[in-house]
Amino acid sequence: MKNLLKNNRFAVFIILTFLIYVMSNGEWCIPVFAWIYPILFLHMLSLNHTRKVYLIIGSIYAIGFVFQFEKAIGMDIKICIVVAFLVSFLKVLPYIYWSKSKMKFQDTVIFASIMVSIEYIIYLIYPILGGLSDAYTQYQNLYLLQIVTVTGIYGITFLISWTAAVVIWIWNNKSKKEYIKKYITIYCSVTGLVFAYGIVMFHFVGNSDKSVRIAGVTVPISHLLNDDKDIYSTFYTNTFTDENITNTRNKLSSVADELFLKTELEAQAGAKIVFWSELNGAVLKQDEDMLLQRASDIAKQEEIYLIVSLLVKTPYVDLKENKTVAFNPQGELISEYFKHGRSIGELCQKGDGMLKSFDTEYGRIAPFICSDMAFLSKIQQAGKDSVDILIVPASDWKEMTLLATKTAVVRGVENGSNIIRHTNKGMSVVSDFKGSVLARAGYFQSDTKTLSAQVITKGRFTLYSYIGNLFVYLCNFYLIGSFMLPKIKRLIKR
């Protein structure tokens, strides 16, 4: 009877842990749960000392991943399941180490370092998965968020994992009050320094009151690209007719008319920089030059910086061009940037990922397109190039917009850049280099599909822009030292 009751309690604990994990990230994100679920996983190891607990933790990771991200990342369900189990295999390794260790205080640091290393490995294997880290769930914890200016997101990953291990370690040694006091002081001191740094960076470093009005404009383009038979057949098949092409040109010309009208209205309302959200300037290759000339004329006429986002289709060529083209107030073309981080199934040319920034009287500006923001190695150029404002035209779907928004905000803090991200079918957002959200607009709640806001014109220096993932490498060196030193000592004694 006691065993049955014990088993029932363990089953309830597993279900509770699964629910908390599912709601720790993804569509149903409750940020504090990202701190709680690792504690529950570690506690599970204390409740059950058999190997099956690894399978349970791995299964929670895998099944929870599908619940959290399958719709958000737009993967085919079969591919998503395969990715989920590969990720879960890696994520369970720190828990295996913990259960095999002597559970000394040093092991809490090793546990967190392994978790950092694994997260980095996942990013290296498939960079776009870097945008799914638990670290992004803390994007509204603005004091904690400032640590990414030194460590990138991995500093937050470390602190979440270390906190979980320390909590369990304290629980396991709760009867040794004098013994644990020193280590509690160490943990509290490190955590206190992180938050003290955050307070200083948030309140005292790089503050600026100069701003410029920027507008992102959108027309409902997705239904035309996906549902209109003329445009769909011309852009996504090779079975179109001359009539399809003629109709496509006429329909997209009407879309361009609306975009330029909205551009003029925003300029006349005071916007000094106007950009279109991703894919809005859908155009056939034969009409591209005419559209760009029109953009140049509008920029010169309204004396604005105009960044047009294009989806250029050459008939019978499979890969389209997903790019931005920027014009200055003199109507001169000053930047052309091709999207690098293509979404799953996106049939577009892959850009070189090299930043195409340009200087203005409103600071240094650079466009980055949608999922490019998930690529750490590419967006890091913004910090090195001292970009003040990142212009991010995007195209979302409902389930992924929260993930994309969090990623953009955190990237801005990492690189000391102010962000304006304007999207089709999602949440558009403006945030400063400290991570404060200054404005937002929901596509489905907006009549105009426009986001217009004052954006700070000066960014700030961040150490992370220059040292990159040094924190990850230090964690790796610590792991190597921790595993190798005992063996070296044994060899010396012999």
Short mmCIF file of C-alpha atoms in Angstrom, two decimals:
data_model
loop_
_atom_site.label_atom_id
_atom_site.label_comp_id
_atom_site.label_asym_id
_atom_site.label_seq_id
_atom_site.Cartn_x
_atom_site.Cartn_y
_atom_site.Cartn_z
CA MET A 1 0.00 0.00 0.00
CA LYS A 2 2.83 2.38 0.90
CA ASN A 3 4.60 1.64 -2.39
CA LEU A 4 1.38 2.25 -4.31
CA LEU A 5 0.86 5.57 -2.54
CA LYS A 6 4.48 6.52 -3.14
CA ASN A 7 4.16 5.65 -6.84
CA ASN A 8 0.97 7.69 -7.15
CA ARG A 9 2.65 10.70 -5.58
CA PHE A 10 5.60 10.36 -7.92
CA ALA A 11 3.23 10.16 -10.91
CA VAL A 12 1.46 13.36 -9.77
CA PHE A 13 4.86 15.01 -9.34
CA ILE A 14 5.82 14.03 -12.91
CA ILE A 15 2.59 15.49 -14.31
CA LEU A 16 3.06 18.71 -12.35
CA THR A 17 6.66 18.99 -13.53
CA PHE A 18 5.59 18.44 -17.14
CA LEU A 19 2.94 21.18 -16.95
CA ILE A 20 5.37 23.65 -15.40
CA TYR A 21 7.96 22.84 -18.06
CA VAL A 22 5.47 23.32 -20.90
CA MET A 23 4.50 26.72 -19.50
CA SER A 24 8.10 27.81 -18.94
CA ASN A 25 8.67 28.82 -22.58
CA GLY A 26 6.94 28.98 -25.94
CA GLU A 27 3.32 29.99 -26.42
CA TRP A 28 2.27 29.82 -22.74
CA CYS A 29 5.38 31.36 -21.21
CA ILE A 30 5.32 32.12 -17.48
CA PRO A 31 8.89 33.43 -16.88
CA VAL A 32 9.27 32.24 -13.27
CA PHE A 33 8.60 28.65 -14.39
CA ALA A 34 11.93 28.70 -16.27
CA TRP A 35 13.58 28.88 -12.83
CA ILE A 36 11.31 26.28 -11.23
CA TYR A 37 11.34 23.35 -13.65
CA PRO A 38 15.11 22.61 -13.35
CA ILE A 39 14.66 22.44 -9.57
CA LEU A 40 11.87 19.91 -10.06
CA PHE A 41 13.99 17.85 -12.48
CA LEU A 42 16.83 17.72 -9.96
CA HIS A 43 14.43 16.87 -7.16
CA MET A 44 13.09 14.04 -9.31
CA LEU A 45 16.56 12.51 -9.21
CA SER A 46 16.36 12.52 -5.42
CA LEU A 47 12.96 10.83 -5.45
CA ASN A 48 13.94 8.07 -7.84
CA HIS A 49 17.49 6.71 -8.04
CA THR A 50 16.92 4.39 -11.02
CA ARG A 51 17.94 5.04 -14.60
CA LYS A 52 14.34 5.38 -15.69
CA VAL A 53 14.28 8.89 -14.23
CA TYR A 54 16.62 9.96 -17.07
CA LEU A 55 14.05 8.66 -19.52
CA ILE A 56 11.31 10.56 -17.71
CA ILE A 57 13.25 13.84 -17.77
CA GLY A 58 14.20 13.32 -21.41
CA SER A 59 10.60 12.56 -22.33
CA ILE A 60 9.35 15.69 -20.56
CA TYR A 61 11.94 17.71 -22.48
CA ALA A 62 11.00 16.14 -25.81
CA ILE A 63 7.21 16.14 -25.50
CA GLY A 64 7.26 19.58 -23.87
CA PHE A 65 9.41 20.92 -26.73
CA VAL A 66 6.75 19.86 -29.24
CA PHE A 67 4.00 21.53 -27.18
CA GLN A 68 6.07 24.70 -26.78
CA PHE A 69 7.51 25.21 -30.22
CA GLU A 70 5.93 23.05 -32.94
CA LYS A 71 3.59 25.82 -34.13
CA ALA A 72 5.95 28.62 -33.19
CA ILE A 73 8.86 27.49 -35.39
CA GLY A 74 6.69 26.23 -38.25
CA MET A 75 8.26 22.77 -38.50
CA ASP A 76 6.55 19.76 -39.92
CA ILE A 77 5.40 17.75 -36.90
CA LYS A 78 7.58 14.74 -37.81
CA ILE A 79 10.72 16.87 -38.11
CA CYS A 80 9.81 18.70 -34.91
CA ILE A 81 9.57 15.40 -33.01
CA VAL A 82 12.99 14.29 -34.28
CA VAL A 83 14.52 17.65 -33.29
CA ALA A 84 12.78 17.46 -29.91
CA PHE A 85 14.31 14.09 -29.08
CA LEU A 86 17.78 15.15 -30.23
CA VAL A 87 17.57 18.29 -28.08
CA SER A 88 16.24 16.29 -25.11
CA PHE A 89 19.13 13.82 -25.40
CA LEU A 90 21.59 16.67 -24.96
CA LYS A 91 19.59 18.47 -22.28
CA VAL A 92 19.38 15.40 -20.03
CA LEU A 93 23.17 15.02 -19.85
CA PRO A 94 23.69 17.57 -17.03
CA TYR A 95 21.14 15.67 -14.91
CA ILE A 96 22.98 12.40 -15.51
CA TYR A 97 26.17 14.09 -14.36
CA TRP A 98 24.43 15.45 -11.25
CA SER A 99 23.09 12.04 -10.23
CA LYS A 100 26.55 10.46 -10.69
CA SER A 101 28.43 13.23 -8.87
CA LYS A 102 29.20 13.49 -5.17
CA MET A 103 26.91 16.55 -5.13
CA LYS A 104 29.51 18.89 -3.70
CA PHE A 105 29.08 22.63 -4.12
CA GLN A 106 31.55 22.52 -7.00
CA ASP A 107 29.13 20.22 -8.78
CA THR A 108 26.50 22.98 -8.84
CA VAL A 109 28.88 25.07 -10.95
CA ILE A 110 29.74 22.10 -13.16
CA PHE A 111 26.04 21.37 -13.67
CA ALA A 112 25.38 24.94 -14.83
CA SER A 113 28.50 24.97 -17.02
CA ILE A 114 27.42 21.78 -18.77
CA MET A 115 24.00 23.32 -19.44
CA VAL A 116 25.66 26.41 -20.97
CA SER A 117 27.92 24.27 -23.16
CA ILE A 118 25.00 22.15 -24.37
CA GLU A 119 22.93 25.20 -25.23
CA TYR A 120 25.85 26.54 -27.23
CA ILE A 121 26.26 23.21 -29.03
CA ILE A 122 22.56 23.23 -29.96
CA TYR A 123 23.01 26.73 -31.38
CA LEU A 124 26.05 25.64 -33.42
CA ILE A 125 24.17 22.65 -34.86
CA TYR A 126 21.06 24.62 -35.78
CA PRO A 127 21.45 28.40 -35.17
CA ILE A 128 17.77 29.27 -35.44
CA LEU A 129 17.10 27.10 -32.36
CA GLY A 130 19.21 29.61 -30.44
CA GLY A 131 16.09 31.78 -30.33
CA LEU A 132 14.31 29.19 -28.15
CA SER A 133 16.58 29.47 -25.12
CA ASP A 134 15.03 29.81 -21.67
CA ALA A 135 17.17 32.94 -21.29
CA TYR A 136 14.76 34.86 -23.54
CA THR A 137 11.90 34.20 -21.14
CA GLN A 138 13.57 36.72 -18.79
CA TYR A 139 13.42 39.61 -21.27
CA GLN A 140 11.18 41.63 -18.97
CA ASN A 141 13.52 41.20 -15.97
CA LEU A 142 15.43 44.31 -16.99
CA TYR A 143 18.08 44.28 -14.23
CA LEU A 144 18.97 40.65 -14.90
CA LEU A 145 18.84 41.24 -18.65
CA GLN A 146 21.78 43.68 -18.54
CA ILE A 147 24.19 40.78 -17.93
CA VAL A 148 23.85 39.84 -21.62
CA THR A 149 25.99 42.91 -22.41
CA VAL A 150 28.90 40.83 -21.08
CA THR A 151 27.98 37.14 -21.36
CA GLY A 152 25.27 37.07 -24.00
CA ILE A 153 22.23 34.96 -23.18
CA TYR A 154 24.49 32.27 -21.70
CA GLY A 155 24.96 34.24 -18.49
CA ILE A 156 21.23 33.98 -17.82
CA THR A 157 21.24 30.28 -18.76
CA PHE A 158 24.06 29.71 -16.28
CA LEU A 159 22.30 31.58 -13.48
CA ILE A 160 19.00 29.72 -13.97
CA SER A 161 20.75 26.33 -13.94
CA TRP A 162 23.10 27.23 -11.09
CA THR A 163 20.21 28.47 -8.97
CA ALA A 164 18.38 25.16 -9.41
CA ALA A 165 21.45 23.14 -8.44
CA VAL A 166 22.20 25.37 -5.44
CA VAL A 167 18.62 25.05 -4.17
CA ILE A 168 18.83 21.25 -4.28
CA TRP A 169 22.34 21.27 -2.78
CA ILE A 170 21.15 23.41 0.14
CA TRP A 171 18.18 21.10 0.65
CA ASN A 172 20.44 18.05 0.69
CA ASN A 173 22.75 19.71 3.24
CA LYS A 174 20.17 21.60 5.28
CA SER A 175 21.29 19.95 8.51
CA LYS A 176 24.86 21.30 8.09
CA LYS A 177 24.09 24.94 8.68
CA GLU A 178 27.64 26.11 9.36
CA TYR A 179 28.98 24.16 6.39
CA ILE A 180 26.53 25.60 3.87
CA LYS A 181 26.66 29.19 5.15
CA LYS A 182 29.90 29.99 3.28
CA TYR A 183 28.57 28.66 -0.01
CA ILE A 184 25.25 30.44 0.34
CA THR A 185 27.29 33.64 0.78
CA ILE A 186 29.20 32.86 -2.42
CA TYR A 187 26.00 32.26 -4.38
CA CYS A 188 24.29 35.36 -2.98
CA SER A 189 27.38 37.48 -3.66
CA VAL A 190 27.57 36.43 -7.32
CA THR A 191 23.84 36.89 -7.84
CA GLY A 192 23.97 40.22 -6.04
CA LEU A 193 26.80 41.41 -8.28
CA VAL A 194 24.81 40.43 -11.38
CA PHE A 195 21.82 42.48 -10.24
CA ALA A 196 24.00 45.37 -9.00
CA TYR A 197 25.60 45.47 -12.45
CA GLY A 198 22.12 45.42 -13.97
CA ILE A 199 20.96 48.35 -11.85
CA VAL A 200 24.01 50.42 -12.80
CA MET A 201 23.70 49.60 -16.51
CA PHE A 202 19.96 50.24 -16.54
CA HIS A 203 19.91 53.53 -14.67
CA PHE A 204 23.30 55.14 -15.19
CA VAL A 205 25.02 53.99 -18.40
CA GLY A 206 24.28 55.36 -21.85
CA ASN A 207 21.10 57.31 -21.12
CA SER A 208 19.97 59.59 -23.95
CA ASP A 209 16.91 61.73 -24.56
CA LYS A 210 17.43 62.35 -28.29
CA SER A 211 15.01 60.47 -30.51
CA VAL A 212 13.69 60.29 -34.04
CA ARG A 213 10.25 59.38 -35.30
CA ILE A 214 10.31 56.11 -37.26
CA ALA A 215 7.34 54.45 -38.91
CA GLY A 216 6.91 50.88 -40.06
CA VAL A 217 4.13 50.37 -42.61
CA THR A 218 2.38 47.23 -43.73
CA VAL A 219 -0.29 46.17 -46.17
CA PRO A 220 -2.02 42.78 -45.86
CA ILE A 221 0.17 40.87 -48.33
CA SER A 222 0.17 37.33 -46.93
CA HIS A 223 -3.28 36.39 -48.23
CA LEU A 224 -2.32 37.51 -51.72
CA LEU A 225 0.93 35.53 -51.76
CA ASN A 226 -0.73 32.42 -50.36
CA ASP A 227 -4.31 32.51 -51.63
CA ASP A 228 -4.49 34.55 -54.83
CA LYS A 229 -4.27 32.09 -57.70
CA ASP A 230 -2.45 34.46 -60.06
CA ILE A 231 0.18 35.61 -57.57
CA TYR A 232 0.65 32.19 -56.00
CA SER A 233 1.15 30.42 -59.33
CA THR A 234 3.57 33.11 -60.54
CA PHE A 235 5.64 33.23 -57.33
CA TYR A 236 5.58 29.59 -56.25
CA THR A 237 5.08 27.44 -59.36
CA ASN A 238 6.35 27.15 -62.92
CA THR A 239 2.90 26.45 -64.35
CA PHE A 240 1.72 30.04 -64.67
CA THR A 241 0.39 31.61 -67.86
CA ASP A 242 0.90 35.02 -69.47
CA GLU A 243 -2.48 35.97 -68.08
CA ASN A 244 -1.32 35.02 -64.56
CA ILE A 245 1.72 37.28 -64.95
CA THR A 246 -0.33 40.20 -66.24
CA ASN A 247 -2.84 39.88 -63.40
CA THR A 248 -0.02 39.50 -60.86
CA ARG A 249 1.66 42.70 -62.05
CA ASN A 250 -1.59 44.64 -61.81
CA LYS A 251 -2.43 43.34 -58.33
CA LEU A 252 1.05 43.96 -56.94
CA SER A 253 1.04 47.43 -58.48
CA SER A 254 -2.04 48.19 -56.38
CA VAL A 255 -0.23 46.92 -53.28
CA ALA A 256 2.73 49.19 -54.08
CA ASP A 257 0.38 52.16 -54.51
CA GLU A 258 -0.99 51.58 -51.01
CA LEU A 259 2.51 51.21 -49.55
CA PHE A 260 3.70 54.45 -51.08
CA LEU A 261 0.54 56.24 -49.94
CA LYS A 262 1.09 55.05 -46.36
CA THR A 263 4.75 56.06 -46.64
CA GLU A 264 3.80 59.60 -47.67
CA LEU A 265 1.22 59.90 -44.90
CA GLU A 266 3.73 58.82 -42.23
CA ALA A 267 6.34 61.21 -43.60
CA GLN A 268 3.84 64.07 -43.55
CA ALA A 269 2.98 63.11 -39.95
CA GLY A 270 6.61 63.68 -38.96
CA ALA A 271 8.42 60.38 -39.56
CA LYS A 272 12.02 60.89 -40.66
CA ILE A 273 12.61 57.19 -41.33
CA VAL A 274 10.00 54.90 -42.89
CA PHE A 275 10.34 51.20 -43.66
CA TRP A 276 8.10 48.43 -44.97
CA SER A 277 7.63 45.14 -43.17
CA GLU A 278 9.09 41.97 -44.68
CA LEU A 279 7.73 40.76 -48.05
CA ASN A 280 5.51 43.84 -48.50
CA GLY A 281 7.22 45.01 -51.66
CA ALA A 282 6.40 41.85 -53.60
CA VAL A 283 7.38 42.46 -57.20
CA LEU A 284 8.37 40.65 -60.38
CA LYS A 285 11.99 41.16 -61.45
CA GLN A 286 10.93 43.02 -64.59
CA ASP A 287 9.17 45.65 -62.44
CA GLU A 288 11.80 46.00 -59.71
CA ASP A 289 13.68 48.94 -61.21
CA MET A 290 10.47 50.90 -61.65
CA LEU A 291 9.47 50.29 -58.02
CA LEU A 292 12.92 51.30 -56.77
CA GLN A 293 12.84 54.48 -58.83
CA ARG A 294 9.50 55.32 -57.30
CA ALA A 295 10.92 54.70 -53.83
CA SER A 296 13.85 56.98 -54.61
CA ASP A 297 11.48 59.72 -55.76
CA ILE A 298 9.33 59.43 -52.61
CA ALA A 299 12.40 59.55 -50.34
CA LYS A 300 13.61 62.71 -52.10
CA GLN A 301 10.17 64.29 -52.23
CA GLU A 302 9.43 63.74 -48.53
CA GLU A 303 13.07 64.18 -47.43
CA ILE A 304 13.10 60.91 -45.49
CA TYR A 305 15.17 57.75 -45.20
CA LEU A 306 13.09 55.05 -46.86
CA ILE A 307 13.83 51.36 -46.46
CA VAL A 308 11.74 49.18 -48.76
CA SER A 309 11.42 45.45 -48.08
CA LEU A 310 11.19 43.46 -51.29
CA LEU A 311 10.27 39.94 -52.35
CA VAL A 312 11.55 39.78 -55.91
CA LYS A 313 10.49 36.91 -58.15
CA THR A 314 12.16 36.05 -61.43
CA PRO A 315 9.85 33.71 -63.41
CA TYR A 316 11.18 30.13 -63.68
CA VAL A 317 13.86 30.81 -61.04
CA ASP A 318 13.06 28.93 -57.83
CA LEU A 319 14.88 31.15 -55.34
CA LYS A 320 13.41 34.59 -54.76
CA GLU A 321 15.19 37.66 -53.36
CA ASN A 322 14.15 38.65 -49.84
CA LYS A 323 15.94 41.93 -49.23
CA THR A 324 15.84 45.54 -48.09
CA VAL A 325 16.91 48.54 -50.15
CA ALA A 326 17.52 51.86 -48.40
CA PHE A 327 17.39 55.40 -49.83
CA ASN A 328 18.54 58.65 -48.24
CA PRO A 329 16.64 61.98 -48.37
CA GLN A 330 18.48 62.81 -51.60
CA GLY A 331 16.96 59.73 -53.22
CA GLU A 332 20.30 57.90 -53.38
CA LEU A 333 20.48 54.13 -52.86
CA ILE A 334 22.70 53.67 -49.79
CA SER A 335 22.19 50.05 -48.71
CA GLU A 336 21.03 46.71 -50.10
CA TYR A 337 20.77 43.79 -47.68
CA PHE A 338 19.71 40.19 -48.46
CA LYS A 339 18.15 38.02 -45.74
CA HIS A 340 20.61 35.49 -44.33
CA GLY A 341 18.65 33.47 -41.74
CA ARG A 342 16.00 31.89 -43.88
CA SER A 343 12.97 30.41 -42.13
CA ILE A 344 12.15 26.72 -42.53
CA GLY A 345 11.01 26.03 -46.09
CA GLU A 346 11.74 29.59 -47.27
CA LEU A 347 12.83 29.43 -50.92
CA CYS A 348 14.96 32.58 -51.07
CA GLN A 349 18.54 33.36 -51.91
CA LYS A 350 20.76 33.28 -48.85
CA GLY A 351 22.48 36.56 -48.14
CA ASP A 352 26.06 36.76 -46.92
CA GLY A 353 24.90 37.97 -43.49
CA MET A 354 27.22 40.99 -43.66
CA LEU A 355 25.78 44.07 -41.98
CA LYS A 356 24.93 46.93 -44.35
CA SER A 357 24.85 49.89 -41.97
CA PHE A 358 24.78 53.55 -42.95
CA ASP A 359 25.31 56.82 -41.09
CA THR A 360 22.56 59.40 -40.75
CA GLU A 361 21.96 62.54 -38.73
CA TYR A 362 19.89 60.23 -36.48
CA GLY A 363 22.72 57.84 -35.71
CA ARG A 364 24.07 54.73 -37.43
CA ILE A 365 21.30 52.55 -38.83
CA ALA A 366 21.25 48.97 -40.13
CA PRO A 367 18.45 46.74 -41.42
CA PHE A 368 18.22 43.09 -40.34
CA ILE A 369 15.37 40.91 -41.59
CA CYS A 370 13.15 38.85 -39.26
CA SER A 371 14.82 35.52 -38.33
CA ASP A 372 18.30 37.02 -38.91
CA MET A 373 17.93 38.25 -35.33
CA ALA A 374 18.30 34.66 -34.05
CA PHE A 375 21.82 34.35 -35.50
CA LEU A 376 24.23 35.37 -32.75
CA SER A 377 27.29 35.44 -34.96
CA LYS A 378 25.64 37.77 -37.47
CA ILE A 379 23.76 40.21 -35.26
CA GLN A 380 26.92 40.67 -33.19
CA GLN A 381 28.16 42.86 -36.05
CA ALA A 382 25.70 45.52 -34.88
CA GLY A 383 27.59 45.97 -31.63
CA LYS A 384 31.03 45.95 -33.27
CA ASP A 385 29.86 48.48 -35.87
CA SER A 386 28.27 50.71 -33.18
CA VAL A 387 24.81 50.54 -34.75
CA ASP A 388 22.45 52.87 -32.91
CA ILE A 389 19.18 51.71 -34.46
CA LEU A 390 18.37 48.27 -35.86
CA ILE A 391 15.51 48.34 -38.34
CA VAL A 392 13.87 44.90 -38.42
CA PRO A 393 11.21 44.28 -41.08
CA ALA A 394 9.54 40.97 -40.29
CA SER A 395 6.75 38.59 -41.21
CA ASP A 396 5.32 36.37 -38.47
CA TRP A 397 2.53 34.00 -37.75
CA LYS A 398 0.48 34.23 -34.57
CA GLU A 399 2.21 31.45 -32.61
CA MET A 400 5.77 32.66 -33.20
CA THR A 401 5.41 36.39 -32.64
CA LEU A 402 6.16 36.30 -28.88
CA LEU A 403 9.37 34.31 -29.44
CA ALA A 404 10.47 36.67 -32.18
CA THR A 405 9.71 39.75 -30.08
CA LYS A 406 11.69 38.46 -27.10
CA THR A 407 14.65 37.59 -29.31
CA ALA A 408 14.71 41.06 -30.88
CA VAL A 409 14.59 42.83 -27.51
CA VAL A 410 17.43 40.73 -26.06
CA ARG A 411 19.56 41.15 -29.19
CA GLY A 412 19.24 44.90 -28.82
CA VAL A 413 20.56 44.76 -25.25
CA GLU A 414 23.43 42.42 -26.19
CA ASN A 415 24.65 44.80 -28.87
CA GLY A 416 23.71 48.16 -27.36
CA SER A 417 21.29 48.96 -30.16
CA ASN A 418 17.78 50.37 -30.15
CA ILE A 419 15.28 48.18 -32.00
CA ILE A 420 12.20 48.80 -34.07
CA ARG A 421 10.68 45.58 -35.36
CA HIS A 422 7.62 45.87 -37.58
CA THR A 423 5.84 42.77 -38.79
CA ASN A 424 3.02 41.30 -40.80
CA LYS A 425 0.66 39.12 -38.76
CA GLY A 426 2.32 39.58 -35.38
CA MET A 427 3.43 41.99 -32.65
CA SER A 428 5.48 45.00 -33.74
CA VAL A 429 7.71 46.46 -31.05
CA VAL A 430 10.11 49.28 -30.24
CA SER A 431 12.71 48.75 -27.50
CA ASP A 432 15.74 50.69 -26.35
CA PHE A 433 19.25 49.38 -25.74
CA LYS A 434 18.32 48.59 -22.12
CA GLY A 435 15.44 46.32 -23.15
CA SER A 436 12.62 48.68 -22.19
CA VAL A 437 9.69 48.27 -24.56
CA LEU A 438 8.74 51.79 -25.65
CA ALA A 439 5.89 50.98 -28.03
CA ARG A 440 4.07 48.03 -29.50
CA ALA A 441 1.26 47.38 -31.96
CA GLY A 442 -0.66 44.19 -32.74
CA TYR A 443 -1.26 43.48 -36.41
CA PHE A 444 -4.68 41.96 -35.80
CA GLN A 445 -5.79 44.81 -33.50
CA SER A 446 -4.56 47.64 -35.72
CA ASP A 447 -6.70 49.24 -38.43
CA THR A 448 -3.77 50.97 -40.11
CA LYS A 449 -1.21 48.12 -39.73
CA THR A 450 1.31 50.86 -38.92
CA LEU A 451 3.72 51.38 -36.02
CA SER A 452 5.01 54.90 -35.53
CA ALA A 453 7.16 55.79 -32.52
CA GLN A 454 10.01 57.89 -31.19
CA VAL A 455 13.19 55.80 -31.21
CA ILE A 456 16.33 56.76 -29.27
CA THR A 457 19.09 57.78 -31.68
CA LYS A 458 22.12 56.78 -29.61
CA GLY A 459 23.14 53.24 -28.68
CA ARG A 460 25.87 52.21 -26.24
CA PHE A 461 29.03 50.12 -26.07
CA THR A 462 28.70 46.53 -24.86
CA LEU A 463 31.58 44.25 -23.98
CA TYR A 464 29.78 41.25 -25.47
CA SER A 465 30.04 42.77 -28.95
CA TYR A 466 33.82 42.36 -28.74
CA ILE A 467 34.48 39.32 -26.56
CA GLY A 468 31.60 37.31 -28.00
CA ASN A 469 30.99 33.95 -26.33
CA LEU A 470 34.05 34.14 -24.05
CA PHE A 471 31.80 33.21 -21.12
CA VAL A 472 30.91 29.93 -22.87
CA TYR A 473 34.58 29.16 -23.47
CA LEU A 474 35.38 29.87 -19.80
CA CYS A 475 32.65 27.42 -18.81
CA ASN A 476 34.20 24.85 -21.14
CA PHE A 477 37.69 25.42 -19.71
CA TYR A 478 36.27 25.05 -16.22
CA LEU A 479 34.67 21.74 -17.19
CA ILE A 480 37.88 20.44 -18.72
CA GLY A 481 39.83 21.47 -15.64
CA SER A 482 37.28 19.91 -13.28
CA PHE A 483 37.38 16.58 -15.07
CA MET A 484 41.10 16.49 -15.82
CA LEU A 485 42.68 17.79 -12.59
CA PRO A 486 41.64 14.81 -10.42
CA LYS A 487 43.12 12.43 -12.99
CA ILE A 488 46.33 14.45 -13.16
CA LYS A 489 46.61 14.42 -9.36
CA ARG A 490 46.20 10.61 -9.29
CA LEU A 491 48.92 10.20 -11.91
CA ILE A 492 51.28 12.44 -9.94
CA LYS A 493 50.71 10.40 -6.75
CA ARG A 494 51.65 7.22 -8.61
#
